[in-house]
Structure formats: C-alpha cells, structure tokens
Short mmCIF file of C-alpha atoms and ligand atoms in Angstrom, two decimals:
data_model
loop_
_atom_site.label_atom_id
_atom_site.label_comp_id
_atom_site.label_asym_id
_atom_site.label_seq_id
_atom_site.Cartn_x
_atom_site.Cartn_y
_atom_site.Cartn_z
CA MET R 1 -25.01 -3.37 10.75
CA LEU R 2 -25.79 -5.40 13.85
CA ALA R 3 -23.88 -3.14 16.30
CA LYS R 4 -21.48 -0.37 16.59
CA GLY R 5 -19.26 0.67 19.60
CA LEU R 6 -16.41 2.55 21.01
CA VAL R 7 -13.68 1.99 23.62
CA GLU R 8 -12.35 5.32 25.08
CA ARG R 9 -9.57 6.10 27.58
CA ILE R 10 -7.74 2.76 27.25
CA GLY R 11 -5.15 2.68 30.09
CA LEU R 12 -6.57 5.89 31.73
CA SER R 13 -8.98 6.61 34.37
CA GLY R 14 -12.58 6.75 33.34
CA ALA R 15 -12.14 4.15 30.44
CA MET R 16 -15.39 3.35 28.94
CA LEU R 17 -17.03 1.10 26.46
CA THR R 18 -19.97 2.08 24.41
CA HIS R 19 -22.11 -0.64 22.58
CA GLU R 20 -25.05 0.32 20.56
CA THR R 21 -27.31 -2.25 18.68
CA PHE R 22 -29.25 -1.89 15.43
CA ASP R 23 -32.36 -1.22 17.51
CA LYS R 24 -30.66 1.85 19.02
CA SER R 25 -30.34 0.62 22.57
CA THR R 26 -27.08 1.80 24.07
CA VAL R 27 -25.11 0.06 26.88
CA LYS R 28 -22.19 1.83 28.51
CA MET R 29 -19.74 -0.05 30.75
CA SER R 30 -16.94 1.80 32.59
CA GLY R 31 -14.11 0.27 34.45
CA GLU R 32 -10.61 -0.68 34.39
CA ILE R 33 -9.48 -1.17 30.59
CA LEU R 34 -5.74 -1.29 31.19
CA ASP R 35 -4.81 -2.25 27.46
CA HIS R 36 -6.04 -2.96 24.21
CA ARG R 37 -6.41 -6.76 24.66
CA ILE R 38 -8.72 -6.13 27.57
CA ALA R 39 -10.53 -3.56 25.31
CA ILE R 40 -11.11 -6.22 22.73
CA GLU R 41 -12.05 -8.95 25.27
CA TYR R 42 -14.89 -6.53 26.61
CA VAL R 43 -15.92 -5.98 22.92
CA LEU R 44 -16.25 -9.63 22.48
CA THR R 45 -17.97 -10.36 25.83
CA ILE R 46 -20.63 -7.67 25.15
CA LEU R 47 -21.18 -8.75 21.41
CA LEU R 48 -21.80 -12.24 22.75
CA SER R 49 -23.79 -11.26 25.92
CA PRO R 50 -27.16 -13.00 26.09
CA ARG R 51 -28.70 -9.69 27.23
CA HIS R 52 -27.15 -7.00 24.97
CA GLY R 53 -25.32 -9.18 22.58
CA VAL R 54 -25.95 -9.59 18.81
CA LEU R 55 -23.86 -12.92 18.19
CA LYS R 56 -24.55 -16.32 19.53
CA SER R 57 -21.01 -17.66 19.36
CA ARG R 58 -17.55 -16.74 18.52
CA LYS R 59 -17.79 -18.82 15.60
CA GLU R 60 -20.13 -16.40 13.82
CA ILE R 61 -17.04 -14.13 13.55
CA ASP R 62 -15.40 -14.79 10.06
CA ALA R 63 -12.79 -11.99 9.94
CA VAL R 64 -11.60 -8.79 11.61
CA GLY R 65 -10.95 -5.56 9.60
CA HIS R 66 -8.62 -3.03 11.13
CA ARG R 67 -8.33 0.71 10.25
CA VAL R 68 -4.67 1.52 10.07
CA VAL R 69 -3.61 5.02 9.79
CA HIS R 70 -0.31 4.83 8.01
CA GLY R 71 0.72 2.31 5.19
CA GLY R 72 3.62 4.44 3.95
CA GLU R 73 4.38 3.42 0.26
CA ALA R 74 3.93 -0.26 0.98
CA PHE R 75 0.34 -0.53 0.68
CA SER R 76 -2.01 0.84 -2.11
CA GLY R 77 -4.94 -1.12 -0.94
CA SER R 78 -6.24 -3.34 1.83
CA VAL R 79 -4.42 -6.58 2.84
CA LEU R 80 -4.70 -9.68 4.59
CA ILE R 81 -2.33 -9.11 7.73
CA SER R 82 0.60 -11.36 7.64
CA ASP R 83 3.86 -11.11 9.76
CA GLU R 84 5.34 -9.40 6.81
CA VAL R 85 2.50 -6.85 6.89
CA ILE R 86 3.03 -6.23 10.50
CA ARG R 87 6.67 -5.78 9.57
CA GLU R 88 5.85 -3.11 7.15
CA MET R 89 3.42 -1.51 9.44
CA THR R 90 6.11 -1.32 12.00
CA LYS R 91 8.30 0.56 9.76
CA CYS R 92 5.60 3.19 9.21
CA ILE R 93 5.67 3.93 13.06
CA ASP R 94 8.25 6.69 12.36
CA PHE R 95 5.53 8.42 10.10
CA ALA R 96 2.65 8.03 12.61
CA PRO R 97 4.10 7.59 15.95
CA LEU R 98 0.83 8.21 17.86
CA HIS R 99 -1.35 6.18 15.59
CA ASN R 100 0.38 3.11 14.22
CA PRO R 101 1.47 1.68 17.68
CA PRO R 102 -2.20 1.49 18.90
CA ASN R 103 -3.27 0.08 15.57
CA LEU R 104 -0.59 -2.59 16.08
CA LYS R 105 -1.74 -3.28 19.47
CA GLY R 106 -5.28 -3.75 18.51
CA ILE R 107 -4.11 -6.26 15.73
CA ALA R 108 -2.13 -8.27 18.18
CA ALA R 109 -4.96 -8.21 20.44
CA ALA R 110 -7.49 -9.51 17.99
CA LYS R 111 -4.97 -12.09 16.64
CA ALA R 112 -4.54 -13.47 20.39
CA LEU R 113 -8.25 -13.55 21.11
CA LEU R 114 -9.43 -14.70 17.91
CA PRO R 115 -6.61 -17.11 16.56
CA ASP R 116 -7.30 -18.79 13.10
CA ILE R 117 -9.55 -15.80 12.09
CA PRO R 118 -8.25 -13.76 9.19
CA GLN R 119 -7.38 -10.14 9.97
CA VAL R 120 -7.43 -7.41 7.25
CA GLY R 121 -5.64 -3.98 7.34
CA VAL R 122 -7.31 -1.18 5.58
CA PHE R 123 -5.05 1.88 5.23
CA ASP R 124 -6.00 5.49 5.59
CA THR R 125 -3.07 6.39 3.17
CA ALA R 126 -3.81 3.58 0.64
CA PHE R 127 -6.37 5.40 -1.62
CA HIS R 128 -3.76 8.26 -2.24
CA GLN R 129 -1.05 6.20 -3.37
CA THR R 130 -2.11 6.89 -6.99
CA ILE R 131 -0.97 10.56 -6.45
CA PRO R 132 1.60 11.14 -9.12
CA PRO R 133 5.27 12.28 -8.26
CA HIS R 134 4.81 15.99 -9.16
CA ALA R 135 1.85 16.13 -6.51
CA TYR R 136 3.77 14.07 -3.89
CA ILE R 137 7.32 15.39 -3.96
CA TYR R 138 8.09 18.47 -1.93
CA GLY R 139 10.37 21.05 -3.10
CA LEU R 140 13.15 19.74 -0.83
CA PRO R 141 16.46 18.11 -1.77
CA TYR R 142 15.26 14.92 -3.61
CA VAL R 143 17.56 12.74 -1.40
CA LEU R 144 15.48 13.36 1.63
CA TYR R 145 12.54 11.59 -0.26
CA LYS R 146 14.92 8.63 -0.93
CA ARG R 147 16.58 8.74 2.48
CA TYR R 148 13.49 9.21 4.81
CA GLY R 149 10.47 8.78 2.76
CA ILE R 150 9.62 12.63 2.95
CA ARG R 151 6.57 13.05 0.58
CA ARG R 152 3.00 13.59 0.62
CA TYR R 153 1.07 10.63 1.64
CA GLY R 154 -2.44 12.11 2.49
CA PHE R 155 -5.00 10.66 5.09
CA HIS R 156 -8.71 10.06 5.31
CA GLY R 157 -8.34 7.87 2.20
CA THR R 158 -11.11 5.44 3.24
CA SER R 159 -13.48 8.12 3.67
CA HIS R 160 -12.55 9.82 0.16
CA ARG R 161 -12.92 6.47 -1.37
CA TYR R 162 -16.36 5.79 0.06
CA VAL R 163 -17.76 9.06 -1.00
CA THR R 164 -16.26 8.79 -4.31
CA GLN R 165 -17.97 5.41 -5.01
CA ARG R 166 -21.28 6.79 -3.51
CA VAL R 167 -21.21 9.80 -5.92
CA SER R 168 -20.57 7.57 -8.96
CA GLU R 169 -23.57 5.46 -7.81
CA ILE R 170 -25.81 8.36 -7.36
CA LEU R 171 -24.80 9.83 -10.70
CA LYS R 172 -25.05 6.56 -12.20
CA LYS R 173 -21.66 7.12 -13.86
CA ASP R 174 -18.61 4.86 -14.00
CA PRO R 175 -16.01 6.43 -11.50
CA GLY R 176 -13.36 5.96 -14.23
CA THR R 177 -15.15 8.67 -16.29
CA ILE R 178 -15.74 11.63 -13.65
CA LYS R 179 -13.90 14.26 -11.88
CA ILE R 180 -14.66 14.75 -8.24
CA ILE R 181 -13.56 17.11 -5.21
CA THR R 182 -14.25 15.23 -2.09
CA CYS R 183 -14.26 17.54 1.08
CA HIS R 184 -13.91 15.67 4.46
CA LEU R 185 -14.38 18.29 7.12
CA GLY R 186 -14.30 17.10 10.67
CA ASN R 187 -11.82 17.85 13.58
CA GLY R 188 -9.22 16.82 10.94
CA SER R 189 -10.13 17.97 7.55
CA SER R 190 -8.64 17.03 4.00
CA ILE R 191 -9.78 17.62 0.41
CA ALA R 192 -8.80 15.37 -2.41
CA ALA R 193 -9.12 15.70 -6.08
CA VAL R 194 -10.23 12.41 -7.67
CA LYS R 195 -9.88 12.24 -11.36
CA ASN R 196 -11.26 8.78 -13.21
CA GLY R 197 -11.75 7.12 -9.88
CA LYS R 198 -8.11 7.83 -8.64
CA SER R 199 -6.84 10.36 -6.17
CA ILE R 200 -4.43 12.68 -7.94
CA ASP R 201 -3.84 15.15 -5.10
CA THR R 202 -4.77 15.73 -1.53
CA SER R 203 -4.31 18.56 0.98
CA MET R 204 -3.00 16.47 3.88
CA GLY R 205 0.75 15.76 3.43
CA PHE R 206 3.60 14.07 4.98
CA THR R 207 1.52 14.19 8.11
CA PRO R 208 -2.18 15.37 8.75
CA LEU R 209 -0.91 18.93 9.84
CA GLU R 210 -0.94 20.39 6.12
CA GLY R 211 -3.64 21.78 4.20
CA LEU R 212 -6.97 23.10 5.66
CA LEU R 213 -7.35 24.77 8.76
CA MET R 214 -8.29 22.17 11.20
CA GLY R 215 -9.93 22.14 14.69
CA THR R 216 -6.50 22.55 16.37
CA ARG R 217 -4.00 22.09 13.48
CA THR R 218 -2.51 25.07 11.46
CA GLY R 219 -2.83 23.49 7.86
CA ASP R 220 -0.81 25.30 5.22
CA MET R 221 1.73 28.02 6.27
CA ASP R 222 5.17 29.28 5.36
CA PRO R 223 7.49 26.68 7.08
CA ALA R 224 10.02 29.61 8.09
CA ILE R 225 7.45 30.88 10.65
CA ILE R 226 8.35 27.52 12.67
CA LEU R 227 11.82 28.46 13.03
CA HIS R 228 11.09 32.21 13.73
CA ILE R 229 8.63 31.20 16.53
CA MET R 230 11.05 28.66 18.04
CA GLY R 231 13.75 31.19 18.17
CA LYS R 232 11.51 34.08 19.82
CA GLU R 233 9.71 32.04 22.26
CA GLU R 234 12.50 29.58 22.89
CA LEU R 235 10.46 26.47 22.23
CA THR R 236 11.86 22.79 21.83
CA ALA R 237 10.86 20.89 18.67
CA SER R 238 8.39 19.06 20.84
CA GLU R 239 6.78 22.13 22.19
CA MET R 240 6.51 23.54 18.74
CA ASN R 241 4.84 20.31 17.48
CA THR R 242 2.19 20.59 20.28
CA MET R 243 1.46 24.14 19.18
CA LEU R 244 1.13 23.29 15.62
CA ASN R 245 -1.07 20.29 16.19
CA LYS R 246 -2.98 21.06 19.42
CA HIS R 247 -3.21 24.60 19.91
CA SER R 248 -3.65 26.22 16.46
CA GLY R 249 -6.24 25.91 13.83
CA ILE R 250 -9.92 27.00 14.72
CA LEU R 251 -9.16 26.91 18.27
CA GLY R 252 -5.94 28.89 18.06
CA VAL R 253 -7.40 31.69 15.79
CA SER R 254 -10.65 32.00 17.72
CA GLY R 255 -9.39 31.65 21.22
CA ILE R 256 -12.70 30.07 21.97
CA SER R 257 -13.07 26.54 20.68
CA SER R 258 -12.20 23.96 18.07
CA ASP R 259 -15.85 22.88 17.82
CA MET R 260 -17.48 24.23 14.82
CA ARG R 261 -20.98 24.52 16.36
CA GLU R 262 -19.59 27.11 18.99
CA ILE R 263 -17.92 29.00 16.17
CA GLU R 264 -21.08 29.15 14.11
CA GLU R 265 -23.01 30.39 16.99
CA LEU R 266 -20.53 33.15 17.67
CA TYR R 267 -20.06 34.02 14.01
CA HIS R 268 -22.18 37.24 14.03
CA SER R 269 -21.21 38.48 17.56
CA ASN R 270 -17.48 37.54 18.02
CA GLU R 271 -14.84 38.89 15.65
CA ARG R 272 -12.44 36.07 16.18
CA ALA R 273 -14.84 33.28 15.81
CA ARG R 274 -15.47 35.07 12.49
CA LEU R 275 -12.14 35.25 11.60
CA ALA R 276 -11.60 31.54 12.17
CA MET R 277 -14.59 30.82 10.03
CA ASP R 278 -13.54 32.92 7.32
CA ILE R 279 -10.19 31.33 7.11
CA PHE R 280 -11.70 27.79 7.39
CA THR R 281 -14.25 28.52 4.35
CA PHE R 282 -11.72 30.54 2.35
CA ARG R 283 -9.12 27.77 2.24
CA ILE R 284 -11.69 25.11 0.99
CA LYS R 285 -12.79 27.49 -1.57
CA LYS R 286 -9.07 27.86 -2.83
CA TYR R 287 -8.50 24.08 -2.82
CA ILE R 288 -11.58 23.56 -4.92
CA GLY R 289 -10.37 26.22 -7.44
CA ALA R 290 -6.99 24.63 -7.38
CA TYR R 291 -8.34 21.03 -7.77
CA ALA R 292 -10.64 22.01 -10.51
CA ALA R 293 -7.60 23.32 -12.48
CA ALA R 294 -5.53 20.27 -11.55
CA MET R 295 -8.15 18.03 -13.12
CA GLY R 296 -9.22 20.29 -16.02
CA GLY R 297 -12.54 20.45 -14.53
CA VAL R 298 -14.88 19.05 -12.06
CA ASP R 299 -18.14 17.11 -12.31
CA ALA R 300 -19.06 16.81 -8.65
CA ILE R 301 -18.19 18.09 -5.11
CA VAL R 302 -18.94 16.24 -2.09
CA PHE R 303 -19.14 17.33 1.57
CA THR R 304 -18.59 14.78 4.21
CA ALA R 305 -17.68 14.16 8.00
CA GLY R 306 -18.98 15.96 11.10
CA ILE R 307 -18.87 19.51 9.63
CA GLY R 308 -19.43 18.72 5.98
CA GLU R 309 -22.44 16.64 6.80
CA ASN R 310 -23.95 19.26 9.33
CA SER R 311 -22.98 22.69 8.55
CA ASP R 312 -25.12 24.33 5.85
CA MET R 313 -23.31 27.62 6.91
CA VAL R 314 -19.88 26.18 6.08
CA ARG R 315 -21.16 24.65 2.67
CA GLU R 316 -22.86 28.01 1.69
CA MET R 317 -19.79 29.95 2.54
CA VAL R 318 -17.72 27.65 0.36
CA CYS R 319 -20.08 27.40 -2.54
CA LYS R 320 -21.12 31.07 -2.75
CA ASN R 321 -19.95 33.17 -5.64
CA MET R 322 -18.76 29.93 -7.49
CA GLU R 323 -21.15 30.28 -10.45
CA PHE R 324 -18.18 30.93 -12.62
CA LEU R 325 -17.06 27.38 -11.93
CA GLY R 326 -20.61 26.13 -12.71
CA ILE R 327 -21.73 25.62 -8.99
CA GLN R 328 -25.36 26.79 -8.52
CA LEU R 329 -26.11 26.14 -4.96
CA ASP R 330 -29.73 25.70 -3.96
CA GLU R 331 -29.72 27.62 -0.68
CA LYS R 332 -32.97 26.02 0.50
CA LYS R 333 -31.92 22.49 -0.04
CA ASN R 334 -28.53 23.16 1.47
CA GLN R 335 -30.34 24.45 4.58
CA GLU R 336 -32.62 21.37 4.86
CA THR R 337 -29.80 18.95 4.50
CA ARG R 338 -28.17 17.38 7.62
CA LYS R 339 -26.54 14.12 8.11
CA THR R 340 -28.42 12.58 4.87
CA GLU R 341 -27.47 11.89 1.39
CA ALA R 342 -28.62 14.67 -0.90
CA GLU R 343 -28.00 17.04 -3.74
CA ILE R 344 -27.68 20.77 -2.62
CA THR R 345 -27.37 22.37 -6.17
CA ARG R 346 -30.18 23.34 -8.42
CA SER R 347 -31.27 21.07 -11.02
CA GLY R 348 -29.27 21.52 -14.22
CA SER R 349 -26.25 22.91 -12.23
CA PRO R 350 -23.23 22.25 -14.33
CA VAL R 351 -21.36 21.06 -11.20
CA LYS R 352 -23.34 19.06 -8.77
CA VAL R 353 -22.65 19.36 -4.95
CA PHE R 354 -23.69 16.57 -2.74
CA VAL R 355 -23.76 15.81 0.98
CA ILE R 356 -22.77 12.38 1.76
CA PRO R 357 -22.48 10.97 5.15
CA THR R 358 -19.16 8.99 5.29
CA ASN R 359 -18.99 5.29 6.23
CA GLU R 360 -15.51 4.08 6.79
CA GLU R 361 -16.48 1.09 8.85
CA LEU R 362 -18.56 -0.09 5.81
CA VAL R 363 -15.57 0.23 3.70
CA ILE R 364 -13.52 -1.72 6.13
CA ALA R 365 -16.24 -4.47 6.26
CA MET R 366 -16.58 -4.76 2.74
CA ASP R 367 -12.73 -4.85 1.99
CA THR R 368 -12.39 -7.50 4.59
CA ALA R 369 -15.37 -9.54 3.18
CA ARG R 370 -13.71 -9.29 -0.29
CA ILE R 371 -10.40 -10.38 0.80
CA VAL R 372 -11.67 -13.24 3.05
CA ALA R 373 -13.76 -14.45 0.03
CA GLN R 374 -10.78 -14.49 -2.25
CA LEU R 375 -9.04 -16.60 0.44
CA GLN R 376 -11.71 -19.07 0.61
CA ALA R 377 -11.73 -19.39 -3.28
CA GLN R 378 -8.10 -20.34 -3.20
CA PRO R 379 -7.15 -24.13 -3.09
CA ALA R 380 -5.74 -24.91 0.36
P1 ADP J 1 -13.48 13.54 13.55
O1 ADP J 1 -12.50 14.22 12.64
O2 ADP J 1 -12.88 13.42 14.93
O3 ADP J 1 -13.92 12.18 13.04
P2 ADP J 1 -16.08 14.48 13.14
O4 ADP J 1 -16.12 14.00 11.57
O5 ADP J 1 -17.00 13.81 14.12
O6 ADP J 1 -14.66 14.39 13.75
O7 ADP J 1 -16.38 16.10 13.04
C1 ADP J 1 -16.39 16.90 14.20
C2 ADP J 1 -16.72 18.25 13.81
O8 ADP J 1 -18.00 18.36 13.23
C3 ADP J 1 -16.56 19.28 15.07
O9 ADP J 1 -16.02 20.40 14.75
C4 ADP J 1 -17.95 19.51 15.30
O10 ADP J 1 -18.29 20.63 15.71
C5 ADP J 1 -18.59 19.48 13.92
N1 ADP J 1 -20.06 19.17 13.83
C6 ADP J 1 -20.84 18.16 14.37
N2 ADP J 1 -22.16 18.49 14.39
C7 ADP J 1 -22.23 19.77 13.85
C8 ADP J 1 -23.33 20.59 13.52
N3 ADP J 1 -24.65 20.11 13.64
N4 ADP J 1 -23.20 21.92 13.01
C9 ADP J 1 -21.88 22.24 12.83
N5 ADP J 1 -20.68 21.47 13.08
C10 ADP J 1 -20.83 20.20 13.59
#
C-alpha cells in the first residue's frame, strides 16, 4: 500500500481530506468540498503532489475499485462497471437510499476525472448471494419477495470474505473444506456462517438493521413492537426509522454511548453499560450456537473490525463457557491480542478462534486487479 486516505463531510462545513502515506506521515486538508467530484479531484491532487504524493503521473493509475453497498440479486461478485451495471445499481437505490446514491456519485466523478480507466464495483452484498432460499426468505407472503425483492441480502460481505480467505490460509486448508463463523463487530456488526467457502447465512437482513445489537441499531426484535411504539408515541414512519437506526442499540440501552470503549470502562460501575454489554455479547453467543447447528459443526471462529480486533473483554464474554462446543479460550493470548492476527484458543482446542484485522480495501484492490487483468487478456 502506497497511501490511504479519507474525505469526510462532503457538502458540509468542516469538510476534510486526510492522506496518509506508507511511512505514516499524515496530511490533513480542510476546505470547501462541495461534492464527490471535487472530493476525488482533491484525492488525485494529493496523490500526485510533489511533496506528499505517491504517484508521478495520472498514467500510473490503471484502474479504480469502488465499494458499493447494495448489489441486490444482480451481483454475486465484483464486476467491471458498465452502463448496464450502473442501471442495476440505480435500481438498488430503493434498498439502500443512504448508501447507493453516494456510491454512484463517486463512480461518476471517477469516470469523469479518469476517463478510459476501468472502474470496478465490489458489492457488500455479493458474498452473501450464495445463501439458500430457506435462509433468505422471510415468513411474509411470498409475493412480497417477488414484488419488492423483500429478502435477506446481508452486508459486510467484503470483510467476511477477506477473513474467510485468511483463516483458510492460516489453517493451510482449502476454504472449500471448512466451516467458519465470522464475526464482524464494529459500529455496525454482523455474523456469517461460511460453509465450504460459501456464506450460507448471515445476521443482517433486508437492511443492516437486523441481527446483533449494534452501536445505534436495535438488531433482532419482535416486529410488532414497532407498530405498538408508533401508536403509543404517535411517531411517523420516518421518526420510527430514526429511532431504530440511530437511537437504539448500545447507545439506546446504555443511555451513555455507542462507543464500546466507554461501555467497557463503565462495565463494573454502571448498570446500564453492563446491560448493553451483556445483551451485545449474549446475542453473539446465540448466533454462534445457531450457526454451528446450521453448518453441522464449526472449525474456526473469527473476530474482526473495531470491536472484534480490539476488545478482549467482548471476545472473552462470547467465548466463555463454550467448551461444550469445542472452544477452549486461552485467556492470556486473548488479553494480549489487539489489532493483530492471532489465534486466541489453546493449542489443541477443537474449535480454533482467531482475531484477524479486516482489510476490505485489499479485497477491492485485488478484485479490481483481477478483473482488469482479464480485460487486458481479452483480444481487442
Ligand atoms: P465501522 O463499523 O464504523 O467501520 P469500526 O470497525 O471502526 O466501525 O468499529 C468501531 C467500534 O470499535 C466502536 O464501537 C469502538 O468503540 C470500537 N473500538 C475501537 N477500538 C477499541 C478498543 N480498543 N476497545 C474496545 N472497542 C474498541
């Protein structure tokens, strides 16, 4: 990796570009960044800057890879972005109204600024397209699936795919022969059951609201509660949506913060922080049990993302009293592991538990390189 960066608050006051090079020197630029095209112009300018840049000319850029949140049922893998692909992505706006429009803007900006350079789309939903109908159809009238595409899609697919691949490499096993449960625990959290290299179920559903307790999202609950609260509190659909997505989860239960670090610190002194943590870890435990049953066993469990990579407390609470399932946690190794790749179970543990820092950018870069290489191999 030559450099990594971030553009925040596009179109808002306090917009900021952060650029970090491989030698860890960081440059921050603040200013007016009115839209995505200007944002990408800034990115190109800094990548090419004689002082802070890592490229000498635009010609060094062979392709651009884009992370796209929702690919619906149209994409089960990464693709070269054509007009047809953009049409399909546009159709998915309904499913991800907050995410797909900026993704499309980013693609349009990159196309305008780097014409003739291949652009590749990597979809967060793609890895979960192998989930079978009995795991993706909800118990609603079937016609709603046909009419509106109401089904489980799942998210964080790029991360679940990356850690699946890494576990197979670490275990020196063909991914087609092992059963893995991958726990992506960040502000948004999801778990996936990956059997023989394929996702067969995941906790997020039609939207990222389902499943685990998250920073500010409810996760699983009785859907009748929504109607009940809307009636009692006289809330509109949009207000209810905000409550479910922004005011619930760890923040809503604790009343303190959505940030796991604060919850951990207050675990022993604050009852509601303790409750939020207990709900969070209890649900992960339940999903692990469910997915082990769904796959007929489990060989390895992975923790990744902000909480999974850093919080030995969460990992211990999840893995405690799971010897019946074959998990023998090594408490010392667990406590010592932070943001690095490591096994945290005792040697000989029937089920191996790993911490693996996720790397979605690497997957996007590698998929992009693969697709561009195929393109170059084709006769013109
Ligand atoms: P996102 O889902 O936005 O990509 P991240 O994967 O960065 O989020 O995860 C953010 C979460 O990780 C926050 O809840 C944060 O508190 C938690 N986290 C980060 N560092 C630590 C740490 N050292 N200990 C516990 N939790 C941490």
